[in-house]
Each structure stands twice: as C-alpha cells, then as structure tokens.
C-alpha cells in the first residue's frame, strides 16, 4: 500500500505504467546495426532515463479524461495511451540529442551528452532514427489526426530552435517573440500530445481543446527578464549589451527577482 504522501505524488501514482513504458522504449530502439541500437538507447538505459515527465503527464491526463468512461468498455484506450507516451518520449529525446549537437553540449542529465560519447555524426543519426521510430509507432495507432498533431509538434520544435538561432536584437526584447519561441520549443510537444490523448479517448473537441491548453500552460515557462524589463527600463539597455560581463548577469537576475 501507498502512504498518504505517496498517494498525492503524481510520479508515484503512475510509476508502474511508466516503467512499463520505459521497458518498451528499450525494445523499440533496437536497430539492425548494434552501434545504432546503443546510441539510440543511450537515454533509455537504467539510470539514464531522467524524470520521464512526458510519459507521466500524458498517462495522468489519460486517467483524468477517461474516468468513468473507459470502465466496462470493450476497447479500452489505455494501451494506446501508453503507446502515445512512448512515442512522445522518443520525440522528446530525439530533440534533446539534436539540440546537444547544435549547442555543442558535453553534458545532458548530468552525464556525457550523446555527441560527446559517440560523436556528432552518430548522434545526429541516432536522433533521426528515434524520430523515425516514433512516427512508425504513431502510424500503427491508425489515427491520422494523432499523426498530424505529432507532426505539428516536431515542426514547432524545429521552428522554435530556428527562431532562437536567428533572433534579432529587437526580437530579443519582444514578449510576443519570446512567448512564441518558448511555446514552440518547450510546450508544443506536450500540448499536442495531451490533445492526442483526448483524441485517442474519442473525447469531444471541447475536451480535446482543454487537454491542449493544459499542456500549453504546463510547458510554457515564465518570462522573468521580460517582466523585469517592463518594470525597470534600464534592464533593456543591459540585455542589449549582452551577458559577457558577469555584472550584467547579476544585475538582470536581481531585477527579475524584484520586478
Ligand atoms: C532544448 O533547448 C531544446 C529543445 C527543447 C528543442 C530542440 C529542437 C530541435 C533541436 C529541433 C529538432 C527536433 C527533433 C524532434 C529532431 P536548450 O538548448 O535551450 O536547453 P537545454 O540544452 O538546457 O535543455
Ligand atoms: Mg541545449
Ligand atoms: Mg539549444
């Protein structure tokens, strides 16, 4: 039995199913070439899986919207929801692997990044492979709307990354630009996947839209520096100077706390 505290912990509630998802992920990344299998499975190894927030959120969403509906139904959607959790996690990991190549990052999740471990070329291919595997699994769900939602999410991830790379000084100070880029980079995958959960559960368009909004709000982070800029105009000047000077970092951090 669970203690009272554990019953309130979302990660504990869904723990067994998430570890089932993790096991399945390991078997889904098996490739013809052993080097590709180990590269693609790098972040699915025991101890390397991270917090698994995506599958946890999606399975909790699935529970919330299926309450009282799935009971007694012949065609229970839970297995399909678990597949969607696997697919979303694979897309998420592939985006992190490509991100670390683009950022030349040596670490991820407190360990070596995949590019650091196996080199850029292998890392790019492992990310591609995961993305392809994710979409193959999505096609097996036999629901074109779900495939389309996931395609939108990947399109948004790429767009968000490009918006970040090509930002102009004026765009850097724009709340609209920041929110759009942040939505694409950090919220589009979870919001579209939450909606896909509702679609798979054959929920109404109203519930689908609510699921989408839940994911959107969860994914978008706050914009402390932009709010600070609204409050303290002098922060604007510092942001334009950039953050090579550690004093600028310090000043903006303090301003963000007090905005
Ligand atoms: C992390 O940002 C990066 C993302 C959340 C998305 C990256 C998206 C791509 C590389 C586009 C390609 C997408 C796919 C699906 C292959 P960060 O660098 O700001 O943060 P972090 O490195 O500290 O996590
Ligand atoms: Mg990065
Ligand atoms: Mg990046």
PDB file of C-alpha atoms and ligand atoms in Angstrom:
ATOM      1  CA  UNK A   1       0.000   0.000   0.000  1.00  0.00           C
ATOM      2  CA  UNK A   2       0.982   3.603  -0.545  1.00  0.00           C
ATOM      3  CA  UNK A   3       1.446   6.117   2.256  1.00  0.00           C
ATOM      4  CA  UNK A   4      -0.817   9.177   2.272  1.00  0.00           C
ATOM      5  CA  UNK A   5       2.039  11.306   0.941  1.00  0.00           C
ATOM      6  CA  UNK A   6       2.775   8.882  -1.884  1.00  0.00           C
ATOM      7  CA  UNK A   7      -0.879   8.888  -2.911  1.00  0.00           C
ATOM      8  CA  UNK A   8      -0.566  12.608  -3.621  1.00  0.00           C
ATOM      9  CA  UNK A   9       2.641  12.253  -5.637  1.00  0.00           C
ATOM     10  CA  UNK A  10       1.760  12.039  -9.349  1.00  0.00           C
ATOM     11  CA  UNK A  11       5.066  10.345 -10.128  1.00  0.00           C
ATOM     12  CA  UNK A  12       4.311   7.595  -7.596  1.00  0.00           C
ATOM     13  CA  UNK A  13       0.721   7.063  -8.777  1.00  0.00           C
ATOM     14  CA  UNK A  14       1.759   6.207 -12.297  1.00  0.00           C
ATOM     15  CA  UNK A  15       5.114   4.602 -11.511  1.00  0.00           C
ATOM     16  CA  UNK A  16       4.390   1.038 -12.662  1.00  0.00           C
ATOM     17  CA  UNK A  17       2.996   2.062 -16.011  1.00  0.00           C
ATOM     18  CA  UNK A  18       5.838   4.482 -16.619  1.00  0.00           C
ATOM     19  CA  UNK A  19       8.353   1.713 -16.012  1.00  0.00           C
ATOM     20  CA  UNK A  20       6.407  -0.440 -18.476  1.00  0.00           C
ATOM     21  CA  UNK A  21       6.717   2.420 -20.972  1.00  0.00           C
ATOM     22  CA  UNK A  22      10.463   2.587 -20.234  1.00  0.00           C
ATOM     23  CA  UNK A  23      10.883  -1.150 -20.860  1.00  0.00           C
ATOM     24  CA  UNK A  24       9.028  -0.897 -24.135  1.00  0.00           C
ATOM     25  CA  UNK A  25      11.144   2.072 -25.200  1.00  0.00           C
ATOM     26  CA  UNK A  26      14.264  -0.033 -24.813  1.00  0.00           C
ATOM     27  CA  UNK A  27      12.895  -2.695 -27.122  1.00  0.00           C
ATOM     28  CA  UNK A  28      11.587  -0.147 -29.646  1.00  0.00           C
ATOM     29  CA  UNK A  29      15.008   1.332 -30.357  1.00  0.00           C
ATOM     30  CA  UNK A  30      16.615  -1.923 -31.429  1.00  0.00           C
ATOM     31  CA  UNK A  31      18.197  -1.355 -34.869  1.00  0.00           C
ATOM     32  CA  UNK A  32      19.885  -3.593 -37.456  1.00  0.00           C
ATOM     33  CA  UNK A  33      23.277  -2.159 -36.535  1.00  0.00           C
ATOM     34  CA  UNK A  34      24.333  -2.649 -32.884  1.00  0.00           C
ATOM     35  CA  UNK A  35      26.099   0.752 -32.732  1.00  0.00           C
ATOM     36  CA  UNK A  36      22.829   2.435 -33.668  1.00  0.00           C
ATOM     37  CA  UNK A  37      20.896   0.436 -31.077  1.00  0.00           C
ATOM     38  CA  UNK A  38      23.229   1.523 -28.305  1.00  0.00           C
ATOM     39  CA  UNK A  39      23.346   5.165 -29.454  1.00  0.00           C
ATOM     40  CA  UNK A  40      19.554   5.408 -29.812  1.00  0.00           C
ATOM     41  CA  UNK A  41      19.044   3.629 -26.491  1.00  0.00           C
ATOM     42  CA  UNK A  42      21.569   5.794 -24.646  1.00  0.00           C
ATOM     43  CA  UNK A  43      18.951   7.818 -22.735  1.00  0.00           C
ATOM     44  CA  UNK A  44      16.724   4.806 -22.139  1.00  0.00           C
ATOM     45  CA  UNK A  45      19.340   2.854 -20.168  1.00  0.00           C
ATOM     46  CA  UNK A  46      18.672   2.145 -16.487  1.00  0.00           C
ATOM     47  CA  UNK A  47      19.723   5.210 -14.522  1.00  0.00           C
ATOM     48  CA  UNK A  48      19.760   7.443 -17.630  1.00  0.00           C
ATOM     49  CA  UNK A  49      16.023   7.860 -18.159  1.00  0.00           C
ATOM     50  CA  UNK A  50      15.634  11.158 -16.327  1.00  0.00           C
ATOM     51  CA  UNK A  51      12.379  12.163 -14.656  1.00  0.00           C
ATOM     52  CA  UNK A  52      10.220  10.833 -17.515  1.00  0.00           C
ATOM     53  CA  UNK A  53       7.920  13.815 -17.170  1.00  0.00           C
ATOM     54  CA  UNK A  54       6.372  13.383 -20.641  1.00  0.00           C
ATOM     55  CA  UNK A  55       5.010   9.852 -20.120  1.00  0.00           C
ATOM     56  CA  UNK A  56       3.928  10.690 -16.567  1.00  0.00           C
ATOM     57  CA  UNK A  57       1.956  13.783 -17.578  1.00  0.00           C
ATOM     58  CA  UNK A  58       0.371  12.013 -20.541  1.00  0.00           C
ATOM     59  CA  UNK A  59      -0.719   8.962 -18.546  1.00  0.00           C
ATOM     60  CA  UNK A  60      -2.165  11.169 -15.812  1.00  0.00           C
ATOM     61  CA  UNK A  61      -4.015  13.154 -18.476  1.00  0.00           C
ATOM     62  CA  UNK A  62      -5.274   9.857 -19.896  1.00  0.00           C
ATOM     63  CA  UNK A  63      -6.545   8.802 -16.450  1.00  0.00           C
ATOM     64  CA  UNK A  64      -8.207  12.147 -15.855  1.00  0.00           C
ATOM     65  CA  UNK A  65     -10.172  12.224 -19.092  1.00  0.00           C
ATOM     66  CA  UNK A  66     -11.037   8.528 -19.130  1.00  0.00           C
ATOM     67  CA  UNK A  67     -12.533   8.494 -15.638  1.00  0.00           C
ATOM     68  CA  UNK A  68     -15.865   6.778 -15.653  1.00  0.00           C
ATOM     69  CA  UNK A  69     -15.817   6.444 -19.436  1.00  0.00           C
ATOM     70  CA  UNK A  70     -13.434   3.579 -20.100  1.00  0.00           C
ATOM     71  CA  UNK A  71     -14.884   1.335 -17.388  1.00  0.00           C
ATOM     72  CA  UNK A  72     -16.647  -1.592 -18.918  1.00  0.00           C
ATOM     73  CA  UNK A  73     -15.819  -0.590 -22.482  1.00  0.00           C
ATOM     74  CA  UNK A  74     -14.630  -3.413 -24.716  1.00  0.00           C
ATOM     75  CA  UNK A  75     -11.939  -1.352 -26.428  1.00  0.00           C
ATOM     76  CA  UNK A  76     -10.035   0.204 -23.555  1.00  0.00           C
ATOM     77  CA  UNK A  77      -7.799   3.059 -24.712  1.00  0.00           C
ATOM     78  CA  UNK A  78      -5.127   2.600 -22.033  1.00  0.00           C
ATOM     79  CA  UNK A  79      -2.740   0.556 -24.200  1.00  0.00           C
ATOM     80  CA  UNK A  80      -2.984   3.158 -26.965  1.00  0.00           C
ATOM     81  CA  UNK A  81      -2.351   5.913 -24.432  1.00  0.00           C
ATOM     82  CA  UNK A  82       0.759   4.124 -23.256  1.00  0.00           C
ATOM     83  CA  UNK A  83       1.971   3.889 -26.853  1.00  0.00           C
ATOM     84  CA  UNK A  84       1.443   7.617 -27.245  1.00  0.00           C
ATOM     85  CA  UNK A  85       3.504   8.194 -24.083  1.00  0.00           C
ATOM     86  CA  UNK A  86       6.318   6.113 -25.620  1.00  0.00           C
ATOM     87  CA  UNK A  87       6.115   7.998 -28.916  1.00  0.00           C
ATOM     88  CA  UNK A  88       6.201  11.410 -27.225  1.00  0.00           C
ATOM     89  CA  UNK A  89       9.179  10.439 -25.074  1.00  0.00           C
ATOM     90  CA  UNK A  90      11.058   9.274 -28.192  1.00  0.00           C
ATOM     91  CA  UNK A  91      10.374  12.571 -29.980  1.00  0.00           C
ATOM     92  CA  UNK A  92      11.454  14.465 -26.854  1.00  0.00           C
ATOM     93  CA  UNK A  93      14.720  12.518 -26.567  1.00  0.00           C
ATOM     94  CA  UNK A  94      15.470  12.895 -30.278  1.00  0.00           C
ATOM     95  CA  UNK A  95      15.048  16.662 -29.957  1.00  0.00           C
ATOM     96  CA  UNK A  96      17.428  16.755 -26.972  1.00  0.00           C
ATOM     97  CA  UNK A  97      20.018  14.687 -28.847  1.00  0.00           C
ATOM     98  CA  UNK A  98      19.880  17.057 -31.829  1.00  0.00           C
ATOM     99  CA  UNK A  99      19.871  20.063 -29.507  1.00  0.00           C
ATOM    100  CA  UNK A 100      23.100  18.907 -27.872  1.00  0.00           C
ATOM    101  CA  UNK A 101      24.711  18.582 -31.302  1.00  0.00           C
ATOM    102  CA  UNK A 102      23.587  22.104 -32.238  1.00  0.00           C
ATOM    103  CA  UNK A 103      24.731  23.503 -28.881  1.00  0.00           C
ATOM    104  CA  UNK A 104      27.960  21.520 -28.844  1.00  0.00           C
ATOM    105  CA  UNK A 105      26.966  20.433 -25.334  1.00  0.00           C
ATOM    106  CA  UNK A 106      29.200  17.957 -23.498  1.00  0.00           C
ATOM    107  CA  UNK A 107      26.662  17.038 -20.852  1.00  0.00           C
ATOM    108  CA  UNK A 108      22.979  16.157 -20.583  1.00  0.00           C
ATOM    109  CA  UNK A 109      21.143  14.986 -17.466  1.00  0.00           C
ATOM    110  CA  UNK A 110      24.381  15.192 -15.512  1.00  0.00           C
ATOM    111  CA  UNK A 111      26.130  12.688 -17.767  1.00  0.00           C
ATOM    112  CA  UNK A 112      28.005  12.764 -21.073  1.00  0.00           C
ATOM    113  CA  UNK A 113      25.866  14.008 -23.943  1.00  0.00           C
ATOM    114  CA  UNK A 114      25.429  11.516 -26.769  1.00  0.00           C
ATOM    115  CA  UNK A 115      27.542  13.636 -29.145  1.00  0.00           C
ATOM    116  CA  UNK A 116      30.296  13.754 -26.533  1.00  0.00           C
ATOM    117  CA  UNK A 117      30.100   9.986 -26.135  1.00  0.00           C
ATOM    118  CA  UNK A 118      29.824   8.817 -29.753  1.00  0.00           C
ATOM    119  CA  UNK A 119      30.490  11.933 -31.857  1.00  0.00           C
ATOM    120  CA  UNK A 120      28.241  14.304 -33.761  1.00  0.00           C
ATOM    121  CA  UNK A 121      27.618  12.111 -36.778  1.00  0.00           C
ATOM    122  CA  UNK A 122      26.359   9.139 -34.788  1.00  0.00           C
ATOM    123  CA  UNK A 123      24.313  11.409 -32.544  1.00  0.00           C
ATOM    124  CA  UNK A 124      22.538  13.051 -35.489  1.00  0.00           C
ATOM    125  CA  UNK A 125      21.712   9.652 -36.974  1.00  0.00           C
ATOM    126  CA  UNK A 126      20.537   8.286 -33.617  1.00  0.00           C
ATOM    127  CA  UNK A 127      18.207  11.289 -33.274  1.00  0.00           C
ATOM    128  CA  UNK A 128      16.881  10.746 -36.813  1.00  0.00           C
ATOM    129  CA  UNK A 129      16.370   7.071 -36.096  1.00  0.00           C
ATOM    130  CA  UNK A 130      14.410   7.785 -32.904  1.00  0.00           C
ATOM    131  CA  UNK A 131      12.222  10.256 -34.744  1.00  0.00           C
ATOM    132  CA  UNK A 132      11.522   7.713 -37.472  1.00  0.00           C
ATOM    133  CA  UNK A 133      10.764   5.018 -34.887  1.00  0.00           C
ATOM    134  CA  UNK A 134       8.395   7.360 -33.093  1.00  0.00           C
ATOM    135  CA  UNK A 135       6.461   8.081 -36.281  1.00  0.00           C
ATOM    136  CA  UNK A 136       6.338   4.394 -37.268  1.00  0.00           C
ATOM    137  CA  UNK A 137       4.761   3.688 -33.898  1.00  0.00           C
ATOM    138  CA  UNK A 138       2.392   6.627 -34.371  1.00  0.00           C
ATOM    139  CA  UNK A 139       1.249   5.283 -37.740  1.00  0.00           C
ATOM    140  CA  UNK A 140       0.442   1.960 -36.025  1.00  0.00           C
ATOM    141  CA  UNK A 141      -2.110   3.792 -33.879  1.00  0.00           C
ATOM    142  CA  UNK A 142      -4.131   4.089 -37.099  1.00  0.00           C
ATOM    143  CA  UNK A 143      -5.331   7.611 -36.371  1.00  0.00           C
ATOM    144  CA  UNK A 144      -4.323  10.284 -38.888  1.00  0.00           C
ATOM    145  CA  UNK A 145      -5.255  13.145 -36.570  1.00  0.00           C
ATOM    146  CA  UNK A 146      -2.821  11.894 -33.936  1.00  0.00           C
ATOM    147  CA  UNK A 147      -0.015  11.570 -36.515  1.00  0.00           C
ATOM    148  CA  UNK A 148      -0.803  15.079 -37.696  1.00  0.00           C
ATOM    149  CA  UNK A 149      -0.654  16.503 -34.141  1.00  0.00           C
ATOM    150  CA  UNK A 150       2.757  14.920 -33.613  1.00  0.00           C
ATOM    151  CA  UNK A 151       3.988  16.244 -36.973  1.00  0.00           C
ATOM    152  CA  UNK A 152       2.855  19.717 -35.921  1.00  0.00           C
ATOM    153  CA  UNK A 153       4.787  19.356 -32.672  1.00  0.00           C
ATOM    154  CA  UNK A 154       8.039  18.431 -34.478  1.00  0.00           C
ATOM    155  CA  UNK A 155       7.505  21.239 -36.974  1.00  0.00           C
ATOM    156  CA  UNK A 156       7.135  23.609 -33.998  1.00  0.00           C
ATOM    157  CA  UNK A 157      10.284  22.243 -32.297  1.00  0.00           C
ATOM    158  CA  UNK A 158      12.359  22.917 -35.397  1.00  0.00           C
ATOM    159  CA  UNK A 159      10.771  26.364 -35.862  1.00  0.00           C
ATOM    160  CA  UNK A 160      11.388  27.290 -32.215  1.00  0.00           C
ATOM    161  CA  UNK A 161      15.021  26.243 -32.467  1.00  0.00           C
ATOM    162  CA  UNK A 162      15.426  28.341 -35.622  1.00  0.00           C
ATOM    163  CA  UNK A 163      13.674  31.325 -34.037  1.00  0.00           C
ATOM    164  CA  UNK A 164      16.210  31.106 -31.227  1.00  0.00           C
ATOM    165  CA  UNK A 165      19.173  30.877 -33.608  1.00  0.00           C
ATOM    166  CA  UNK A 166      18.125  33.743 -35.857  1.00  0.00           C
ATOM    167  CA  UNK A 167      16.867  36.200 -33.208  1.00  0.00           C
ATOM    168  CA  UNK A 168      17.465  39.927 -33.882  1.00  0.00           C
ATOM    169  CA  UNK A 169      18.159  42.494 -31.111  1.00  0.00           C
ATOM    170  CA  UNK A 170      14.625  43.897 -31.490  1.00  0.00           C
ATOM    171  CA  UNK A 171      13.058  40.417 -31.284  1.00  0.00           C
ATOM    172  CA  UNK A 172      15.123  39.715 -28.167  1.00  0.00           C
ATOM    173  CA  UNK A 173      13.110  42.382 -26.345  1.00  0.00           C
ATOM    174  CA  UNK A 174       9.721  41.293 -27.649  1.00  0.00           C
ATOM    175  CA  UNK A 175       7.345  39.457 -25.335  1.00  0.00           C
ATOM    176  CA  UNK A 176       5.388  38.074 -28.322  1.00  0.00           C
ATOM    177  CA  UNK A 177       8.512  36.661 -29.935  1.00  0.00           C
ATOM    178  CA  UNK A 178       9.665  35.176 -26.628  1.00  0.00           C
ATOM    179  CA  UNK A 179       6.330  33.528 -25.908  1.00  0.00           C
ATOM    180  CA  UNK A 180       6.001  32.160 -29.446  1.00  0.00           C
ATOM    181  CA  UNK A 181       9.537  30.738 -29.425  1.00  0.00           C
ATOM    182  CA  UNK A 182       9.088  29.338 -25.927  1.00  0.00           C
ATOM    183  CA  UNK A 183       5.783  27.744 -26.856  1.00  0.00           C
ATOM    184  CA  UNK A 184       7.365  26.061 -29.888  1.00  0.00           C
ATOM    185  CA  UNK A 185      10.472  24.900 -28.054  1.00  0.00           C
ATOM    186  CA  UNK A 186       9.100  23.788 -24.726  1.00  0.00           C
ATOM    187  CA  UNK A 187       5.310  23.454 -24.881  1.00  0.00           C
ATOM    188  CA  UNK A 188       4.281  22.397 -28.402  1.00  0.00           C
ATOM    189  CA  UNK A 189       5.181  18.734 -27.914  1.00  0.00           C
ATOM    190  CA  UNK A 190       3.392  18.291 -24.598  1.00  0.00           C
ATOM    191  CA  UNK A 191       0.321  20.335 -25.636  1.00  0.00           C
ATOM    192  CA  UNK A 192      -0.178  18.488 -28.925  1.00  0.00           C
ATOM    193  CA  UNK A 193       0.409  15.145 -27.209  1.00  0.00           C
ATOM    194  CA  UNK A 194      -2.106  15.977 -24.464  1.00  0.00           C
ATOM    195  CA  UNK A 195      -4.609  16.738 -27.201  1.00  0.00           C
ATOM    196  CA  UNK A 196      -3.718  13.439 -28.910  1.00  0.00           C
ATOM    197  CA  UNK A 197      -4.551  11.638 -25.646  1.00  0.00           C
ATOM    198  CA  UNK A 198      -8.029  13.184 -25.794  1.00  0.00           C
ATOM    199  CA  UNK A 199      -8.371  12.311 -29.485  1.00  0.00           C
ATOM    200  CA  UNK A 200      -7.456   8.674 -28.801  1.00  0.00           C
ATOM    201  CA  UNK A 201     -10.017   8.595 -25.989  1.00  0.00           C
ATOM    202  CA  UNK A 202     -12.589   9.798 -28.548  1.00  0.00           C
ATOM    203  CA  UNK A 203     -13.315  12.839 -26.447  1.00  0.00           C
ATOM    204  CA  UNK A 204     -15.308  15.850 -27.670  1.00  0.00           C
ATOM    205  CA  UNK A 205     -13.490  18.693 -29.419  1.00  0.00           C
ATOM    206  CA  UNK A 206     -14.119  20.765 -26.285  1.00  0.00           C
ATOM    207  CA  UNK A 207     -12.229  18.298 -24.079  1.00  0.00           C
ATOM    208  CA  UNK A 208      -9.520  17.985 -26.748  1.00  0.00           C
ATOM    209  CA  UNK A 209      -9.035  21.760 -26.639  1.00  0.00           C
ATOM    210  CA  UNK A 210      -8.888  21.749 -22.831  1.00  0.00           C
ATOM    211  CA  UNK A 211      -6.276  18.989 -22.857  1.00  0.00           C
ATOM    212  CA  UNK A 212      -4.256  21.033 -25.346  1.00  0.00           C
ATOM    213  CA  UNK A 213      -4.471  24.153 -23.150  1.00  0.00           C
ATOM    214  CA  UNK A 214      -3.400  22.183 -20.085  1.00  0.00           C
ATOM    215  CA  UNK A 215      -0.264  21.023 -21.911  1.00  0.00           C
ATOM    216  CA  UNK A 216       0.400  24.524 -23.226  1.00  0.00           C
ATOM    217  CA  UNK A 217       0.298  26.102 -19.778  1.00  0.00           C
ATOM    218  CA  UNK A 218       2.401  23.336 -18.308  1.00  0.00           C
ATOM    219  CA  UNK A 219       5.048  23.691 -20.993  1.00  0.00           C
ATOM    220  CA  UNK A 220       5.412  27.457 -21.115  1.00  0.00           C
ATOM    221  CA  UNK A 221       7.802  28.871 -18.557  1.00  0.00           C
ATOM    222  CA  UNK A 222       7.551  32.317 -17.062  1.00  0.00           C
ATOM    223  CA  UNK A 223       9.341  35.225 -18.677  1.00  0.00           C
ATOM    224  CA  UNK A 224      11.047  36.816 -15.667  1.00  0.00           C
ATOM    225  CA  UNK A 225      13.529  39.009 -17.539  1.00  0.00           C
ATOM    226  CA  UNK A 226      10.879  40.376 -19.920  1.00  0.00           C
ATOM    227  CA  UNK A 227       8.629  41.230 -16.990  1.00  0.00           C
ATOM    228  CA  UNK A 228      11.621  42.852 -15.289  1.00  0.00           C
ATOM    229  CA  UNK A 229      12.197  44.930 -18.440  1.00  0.00           C
ATOM    230  CA  UNK A 230       8.634  46.221 -18.275  1.00  0.00           C
ATOM    231  CA  UNK A 231       9.176  47.274 -14.672  1.00  0.00           C
ATOM    232  CA  UNK A 232      12.753  48.601 -14.923  1.00  0.00           C
ATOM    233  CA  UNK A 233      13.541  50.235 -18.316  1.00  0.00           C
ATOM    234  CA  UNK A 234      17.269  50.245 -17.524  1.00  0.00           C
ATOM    235  CA  UNK A 235      17.270  46.425 -17.787  1.00  0.00           C
ATOM    236  CA  UNK A 236      16.550  46.904 -21.502  1.00  0.00           C
ATOM    237  CA  UNK A 237      19.947  48.501 -22.022  1.00  0.00           C
ATOM    238  CA  UNK A 238      21.735  45.699 -20.192  1.00  0.00           C
ATOM    239  CA  UNK A 239      20.001  42.998 -22.258  1.00  0.00           C
ATOM    240  CA  UNK A 240      21.137  44.802 -25.419  1.00  0.00           C
ATOM    241  CA  UNK A 241      24.735  44.850 -24.142  1.00  0.00           C
ATOM    242  CA  UNK A 242      24.609  41.077 -23.759  1.00  0.00           C
ATOM    243  CA  UNK A 243      25.840  38.879 -20.931  1.00  0.00           C
ATOM    244  CA  UNK A 244      29.569  38.573 -21.486  1.00  0.00           C
ATOM    245  CA  UNK A 245      30.023  40.774 -18.423  1.00  0.00           C
ATOM    246  CA  UNK A 246      29.118  38.766 -15.288  1.00  0.00           C
ATOM    247  CA  UNK A 247      27.912  42.005 -13.680  1.00  0.00           C
ATOM    248  CA  UNK A 248      25.149  42.202 -16.323  1.00  0.00           C
ATOM    249  CA  UNK A 249      24.000  38.697 -15.440  1.00  0.00           C
ATOM    250  CA  UNK A 250      23.920  39.627 -11.772  1.00  0.00           C
ATOM    251  CA  UNK A 251      22.014  42.884 -12.331  1.00  0.00           C
ATOM    252  CA  UNK A 252      19.360  41.249 -14.521  1.00  0.00           C
ATOM    253  CA  UNK A 253      18.908  38.373 -12.066  1.00  0.00           C
ATOM    254  CA  UNK A 254      18.358  40.809  -9.211  1.00  0.00           C
ATOM    255  CA  UNK A 255      15.928  42.889 -11.315  1.00  0.00           C
ATOM    256  CA  UNK A 256      13.987  39.716 -12.227  1.00  0.00           C
ATOM    257  CA  UNK A 257      13.545  38.839  -8.589  1.00  0.00           C
ATOM    258  CA  UNK A 258      12.190  42.291  -7.728  1.00  0.00           C
ATOM    259  CA  UNK A 259      10.027  43.083 -10.790  1.00  0.00           C
TER     260      UNK A 259
HETATM  261  C1  LIG B   1      16.459  22.438 -25.570  1.00  0.00           C
HETATM  262  O1  LIG B   1      16.774  23.787 -25.517  1.00  0.00           O
HETATM  263  C2  LIG B   1      15.914  22.126 -26.938  1.00  0.00           C
HETATM  264  C3  LIG B   1      14.627  21.839 -27.248  1.00  0.00           C
HETATM  265  C4  LIG B   1      13.598  21.770 -26.197  1.00  0.00           C
HETATM  266  C5  LIG B   1      14.186  21.560 -28.664  1.00  0.00           C
HETATM  267  C6  LIG B   1      15.263  21.303 -29.668  1.00  0.00           C
HETATM  268  C7  LIG B   1      14.717  21.071 -31.036  1.00  0.00           C
HETATM  269  C8  LIG B   1      15.463  20.739 -32.088  1.00  0.00           C
HETATM  270  C9  LIG B   1      16.925  20.521 -31.996  1.00  0.00           C
HETATM  271  C10 LIG B   1      14.793  20.568 -33.422  1.00  0.00           C
HETATM  272  C11 LIG B   1      14.878  19.127 -33.924  1.00  0.00           C
HETATM  273  C12 LIG B   1      13.781  18.308 -33.355  1.00  0.00           C
HETATM  274  C13 LIG B   1      13.638  16.935 -33.470  1.00  0.00           C
HETATM  275  C14 LIG B   1      12.395  16.296 -32.977  1.00  0.00           C
HETATM  276  C15 LIG B   1      14.674  16.043 -34.034  1.00  0.00           C
HETATM  277  P1  LIG B   1      18.048  24.442 -24.788  1.00  0.00           P
HETATM  278  O2  LIG B   1      19.271  24.185 -25.584  1.00  0.00           O
HETATM  279  O3  LIG B   1      17.657  25.866 -24.637  1.00  0.00           O
HETATM  280  O4  LIG B   1      18.048  23.779 -23.365  1.00  0.00           O
HETATM  281  P2  LIG B   1      18.930  22.617 -22.729  1.00  0.00           P
HETATM  282  O5  LIG B   1      20.020  22.230 -23.666  1.00  0.00           O
HETATM  283  O6  LIG B   1      19.451  23.226 -21.468  1.00  0.00           O
HETATM  284  O7  LIG B   1      17.961  21.503 -22.456  1.00  0.00           O
HETATM  285 MG1  LIG B   2      20.857  22.896 -25.352  1.00  0.00          MG
HETATM  286 MG1  LIG B   3      19.558  24.619 -27.639  1.00  0.00          MG
END
